[in-house]
Coordinates of C-alpha atoms and ligand atoms in Angstrom, one line a residue:
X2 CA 59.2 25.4 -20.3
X3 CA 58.4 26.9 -17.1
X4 CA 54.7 27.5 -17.8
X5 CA 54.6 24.0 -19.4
X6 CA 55.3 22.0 -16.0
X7 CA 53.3 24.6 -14.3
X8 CA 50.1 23.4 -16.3
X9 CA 50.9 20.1 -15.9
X10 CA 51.6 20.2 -12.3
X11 CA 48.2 22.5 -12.5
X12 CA 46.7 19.4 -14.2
X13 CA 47.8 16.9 -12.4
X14 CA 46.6 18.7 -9.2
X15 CA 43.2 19.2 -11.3
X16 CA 42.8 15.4 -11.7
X17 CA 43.9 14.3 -7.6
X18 CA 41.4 17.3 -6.8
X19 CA 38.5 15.6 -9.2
X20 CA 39.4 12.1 -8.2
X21 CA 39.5 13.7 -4.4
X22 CA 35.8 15.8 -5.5
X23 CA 34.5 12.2 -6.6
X24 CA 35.4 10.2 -3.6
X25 CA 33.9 12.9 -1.7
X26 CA 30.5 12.8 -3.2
X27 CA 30.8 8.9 -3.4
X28 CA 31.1 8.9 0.1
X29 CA 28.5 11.9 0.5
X30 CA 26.1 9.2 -1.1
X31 CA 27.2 6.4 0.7
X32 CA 26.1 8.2 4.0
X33 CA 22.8 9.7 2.5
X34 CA 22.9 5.9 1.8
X35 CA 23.4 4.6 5.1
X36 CA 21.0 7.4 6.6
X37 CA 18.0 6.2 4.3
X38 CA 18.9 3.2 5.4
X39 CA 18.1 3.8 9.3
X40 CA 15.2 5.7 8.2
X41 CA 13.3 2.8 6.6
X42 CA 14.4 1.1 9.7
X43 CA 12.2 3.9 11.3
X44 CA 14.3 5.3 14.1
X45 CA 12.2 7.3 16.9
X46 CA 12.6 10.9 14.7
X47 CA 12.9 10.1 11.6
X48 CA 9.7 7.8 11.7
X49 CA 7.4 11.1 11.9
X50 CA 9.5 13.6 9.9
X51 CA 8.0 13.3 6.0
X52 CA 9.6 14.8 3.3
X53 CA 8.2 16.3 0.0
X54 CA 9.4 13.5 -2.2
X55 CA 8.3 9.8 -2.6
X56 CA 10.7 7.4 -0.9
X57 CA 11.4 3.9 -3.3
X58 CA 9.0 1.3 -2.4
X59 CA 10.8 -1.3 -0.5
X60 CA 9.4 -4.0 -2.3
X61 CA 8.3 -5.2 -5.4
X62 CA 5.1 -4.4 -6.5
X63 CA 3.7 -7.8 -7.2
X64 CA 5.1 -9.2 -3.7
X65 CA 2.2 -8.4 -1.9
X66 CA 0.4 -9.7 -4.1
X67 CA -2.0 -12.0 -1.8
X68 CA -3.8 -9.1 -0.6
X69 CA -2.9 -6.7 -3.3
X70 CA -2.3 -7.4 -6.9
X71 CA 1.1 -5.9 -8.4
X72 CA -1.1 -4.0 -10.9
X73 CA -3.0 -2.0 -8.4
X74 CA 0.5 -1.2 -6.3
X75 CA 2.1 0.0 -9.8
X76 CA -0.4 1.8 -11.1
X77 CA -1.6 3.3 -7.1
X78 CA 2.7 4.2 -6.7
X79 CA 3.6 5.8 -10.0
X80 CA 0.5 7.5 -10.7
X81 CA -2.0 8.4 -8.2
X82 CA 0.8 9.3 -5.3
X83 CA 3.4 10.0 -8.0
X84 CA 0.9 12.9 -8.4
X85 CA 0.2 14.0 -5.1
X86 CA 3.9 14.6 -4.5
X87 CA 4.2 16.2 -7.7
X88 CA 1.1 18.2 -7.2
X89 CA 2.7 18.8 -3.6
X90 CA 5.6 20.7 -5.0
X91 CA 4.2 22.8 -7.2
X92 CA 2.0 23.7 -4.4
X93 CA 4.9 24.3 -1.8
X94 CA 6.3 26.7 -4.5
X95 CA 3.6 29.0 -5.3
X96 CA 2.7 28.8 -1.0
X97 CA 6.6 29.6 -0.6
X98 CA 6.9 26.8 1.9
X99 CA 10.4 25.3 2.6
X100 CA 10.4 21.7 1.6
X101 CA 14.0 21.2 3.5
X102 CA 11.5 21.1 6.4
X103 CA 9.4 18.2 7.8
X104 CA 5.7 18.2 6.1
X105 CA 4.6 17.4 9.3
X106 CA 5.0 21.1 10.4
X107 CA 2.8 22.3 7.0
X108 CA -0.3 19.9 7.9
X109 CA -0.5 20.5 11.6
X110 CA -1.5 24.1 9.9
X111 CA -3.2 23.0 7.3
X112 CA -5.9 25.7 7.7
X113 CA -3.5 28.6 6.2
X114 CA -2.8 26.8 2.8
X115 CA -4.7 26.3 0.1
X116 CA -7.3 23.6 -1.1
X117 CA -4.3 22.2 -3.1
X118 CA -1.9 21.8 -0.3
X119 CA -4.7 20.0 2.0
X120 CA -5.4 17.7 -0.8
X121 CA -2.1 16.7 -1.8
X122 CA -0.3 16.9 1.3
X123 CA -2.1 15.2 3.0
X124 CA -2.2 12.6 0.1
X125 CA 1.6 12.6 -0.1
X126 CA 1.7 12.1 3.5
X127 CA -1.1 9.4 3.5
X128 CA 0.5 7.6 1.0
X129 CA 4.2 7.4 2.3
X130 CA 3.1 6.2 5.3
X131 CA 0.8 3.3 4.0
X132 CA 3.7 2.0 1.6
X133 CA 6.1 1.4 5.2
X134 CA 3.2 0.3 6.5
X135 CA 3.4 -3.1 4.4
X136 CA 5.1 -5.6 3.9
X137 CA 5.8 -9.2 1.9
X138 CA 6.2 -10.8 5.4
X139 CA 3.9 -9.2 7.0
X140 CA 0.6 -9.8 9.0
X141 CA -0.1 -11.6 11.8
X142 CA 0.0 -9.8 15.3
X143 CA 2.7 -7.3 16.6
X144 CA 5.2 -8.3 19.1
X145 CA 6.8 -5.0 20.9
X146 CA 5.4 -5.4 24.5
X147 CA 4.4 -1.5 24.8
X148 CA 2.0 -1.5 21.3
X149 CA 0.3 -5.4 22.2
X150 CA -0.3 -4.1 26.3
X151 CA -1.6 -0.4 24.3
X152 CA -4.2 -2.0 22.0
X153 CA -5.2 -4.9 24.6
X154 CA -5.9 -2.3 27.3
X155 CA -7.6 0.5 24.8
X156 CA -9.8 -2.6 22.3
X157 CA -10.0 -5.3 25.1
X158 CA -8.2 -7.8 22.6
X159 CA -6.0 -8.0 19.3
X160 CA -9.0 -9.2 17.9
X161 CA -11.0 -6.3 18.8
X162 CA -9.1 -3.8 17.4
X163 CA -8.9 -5.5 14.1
X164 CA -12.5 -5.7 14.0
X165 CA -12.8 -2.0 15.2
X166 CA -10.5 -0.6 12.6
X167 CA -11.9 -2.7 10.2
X168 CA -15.2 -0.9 10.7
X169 CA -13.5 2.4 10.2
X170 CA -12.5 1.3 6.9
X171 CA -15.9 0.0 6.0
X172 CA -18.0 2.7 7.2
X173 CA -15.7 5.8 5.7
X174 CA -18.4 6.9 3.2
X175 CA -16.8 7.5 0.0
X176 CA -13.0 8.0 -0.1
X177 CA -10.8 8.3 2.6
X178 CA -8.9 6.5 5.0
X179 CA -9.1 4.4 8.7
X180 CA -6.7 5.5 11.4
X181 CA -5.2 4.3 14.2
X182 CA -3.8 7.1 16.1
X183 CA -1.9 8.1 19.3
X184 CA -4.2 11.5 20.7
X185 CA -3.1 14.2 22.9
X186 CA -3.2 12.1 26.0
X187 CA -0.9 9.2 24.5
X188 CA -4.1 7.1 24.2
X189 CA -4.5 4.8 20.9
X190 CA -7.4 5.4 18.9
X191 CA -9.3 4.4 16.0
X192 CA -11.2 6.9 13.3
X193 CA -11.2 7.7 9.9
X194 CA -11.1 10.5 7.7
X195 CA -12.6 12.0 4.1
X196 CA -10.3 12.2 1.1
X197 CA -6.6 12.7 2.0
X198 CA -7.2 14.6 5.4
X199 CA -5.5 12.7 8.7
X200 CA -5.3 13.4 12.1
X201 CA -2.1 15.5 11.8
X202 CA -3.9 18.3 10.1
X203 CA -5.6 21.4 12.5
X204 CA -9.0 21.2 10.2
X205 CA -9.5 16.9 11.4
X206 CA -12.3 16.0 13.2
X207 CA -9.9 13.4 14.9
X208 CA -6.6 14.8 16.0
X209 CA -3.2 13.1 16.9
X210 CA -0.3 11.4 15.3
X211 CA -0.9 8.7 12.6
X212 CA 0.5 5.2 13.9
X213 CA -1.5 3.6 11.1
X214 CA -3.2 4.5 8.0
X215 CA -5.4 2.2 5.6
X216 CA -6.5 3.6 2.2
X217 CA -10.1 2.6 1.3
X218 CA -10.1 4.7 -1.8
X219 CA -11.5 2.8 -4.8
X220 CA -7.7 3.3 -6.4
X221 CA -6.3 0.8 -3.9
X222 CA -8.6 -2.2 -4.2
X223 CA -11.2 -1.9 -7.2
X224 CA -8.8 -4.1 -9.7
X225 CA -9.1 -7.3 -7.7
X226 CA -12.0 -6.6 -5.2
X227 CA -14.6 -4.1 -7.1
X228 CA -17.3 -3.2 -4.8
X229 CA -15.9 -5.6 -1.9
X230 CA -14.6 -3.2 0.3
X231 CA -14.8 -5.2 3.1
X232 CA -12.8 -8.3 1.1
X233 CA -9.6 -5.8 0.7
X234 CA -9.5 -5.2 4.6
X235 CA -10.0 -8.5 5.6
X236 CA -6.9 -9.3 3.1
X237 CA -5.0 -6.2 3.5
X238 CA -4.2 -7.5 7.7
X239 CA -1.8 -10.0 5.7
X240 CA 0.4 -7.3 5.0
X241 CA 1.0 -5.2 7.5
X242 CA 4.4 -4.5 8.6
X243 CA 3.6 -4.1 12.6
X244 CA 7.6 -3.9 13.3
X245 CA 7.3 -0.7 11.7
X246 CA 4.1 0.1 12.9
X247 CA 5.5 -0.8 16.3
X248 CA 8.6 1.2 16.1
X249 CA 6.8 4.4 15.2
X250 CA 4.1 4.0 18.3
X251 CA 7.3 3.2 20.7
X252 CA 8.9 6.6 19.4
X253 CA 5.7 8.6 20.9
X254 CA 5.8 7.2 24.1
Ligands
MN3_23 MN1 -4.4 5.9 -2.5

């Protein structure tokens, strides 16, 4: 009788202890929620800290569809930076690198890892930054005082710098991507890089922290645009999100 209510007791404490386990987790998630949440809305750290995993778009792929068709996004997400991440990871394992730690900290010592991790790190990398890096409302000019004064006083004019980076883009023989980049002395610049190097890694020509990165890779444009290289720029301005672009450049200085 005895051992009868003790196992109910014992059960009914089991179930307030799951319900109490559940509520716990639920609001575990709904914090992880809320911090993913300040993330996207790129707070000063968190802007240049980079996991090992791909973040969810946060956007359709079809809705940015007046410079880049829905296709391109789906197949250029899910498959071609699905796989650097993927790719990533295995590499992390077999390098014994801790991926509870920023990948920031693996590319600025790029030089010690393998062929593998350059490739896909910094195509991971590359890749997670140029999804924030758009928008369905974006394009026009950015607003935040400090980033407008920085590229009028380093490119003379917003119109400039377009034209400037849009060069980088154009001229990046083969594939790679167009920077525009905060160097060692704070200054904003504008380069490029081969395949899925950047400016974070210790092997780049050009050296500094990533404010904005454009993907001239056939992948990202050949669908709509083919050969016309130059077209996909000239559209891709239409989507960029400079309130993120601005938020990370105001976190570095
Ligand atoms: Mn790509």
């Amino acid at each position: 009788m005895e051992t009868s209510i003790s196992r109910r007791t014992f059960i009914a404490n089991s179930t307030k202890t799951v319900v109490a386990v559940t509520a716990g987790v639920a609001a575990a998630g709904s914090l992880l929620e809320s911090c993913g949440t300040s993330k996207k809305a790129s707070g000063p750290a968190s802007a240049l800290r980079t996991g090992f995993a791909q973040e969810p778009l946060q956007y359709t792929y079809s809705s940015l569809d007046r410079a880049i068709d829905g296709t391109t996004m789906e197949i250029h997400y899910s498959k071609h930076a699905a796989a650097y991440a993927t790719n990533l990871q295995d590499a992390a394992k077999t390098e014994g690198v801790d991926t509870s730690k920023p990948l920031e900290d693996v590319l600025a010592r790029i030089s010690k890892f393998s062929t593998k991790m350059r490739n896909n790190g910094g195509g991971h990398y590359n890749h997670e930054l140029f999804w924030k890096s758009l928008s369905p409302s974006g394009g026009g000019k950015p607003e935040g005082a400090k980033l407008v004064s920085a590229i009028e006083s380093g490119f003379n004019s917003f119109d400039s710098f377009k034209n400037q980076f849009s060069d980088a883009g154009k001229n990046r023989f083969g594939s790679g991507w167009a920077w525009l980049f905060i160097d060692s002395d704070k200054k904003l610049r504008i380069g490029s890089t081969p395949n899925q190097d950047n400016p974070l890694m210790d092997v780049a020509e050009i050296k500094g922290l990533p404010v904005l990165g454009l993907d001239v890779w056939e992948h990202a444009y050949y669908l709509r645009y083919q050969n016309k290289r130059a077209d996909y720029i000239n559209a891709w301005w239409n989507v960029v999100n400079w309130g993120y672009i601005q938020n990370r450049y105001e976190s570095q200085i």
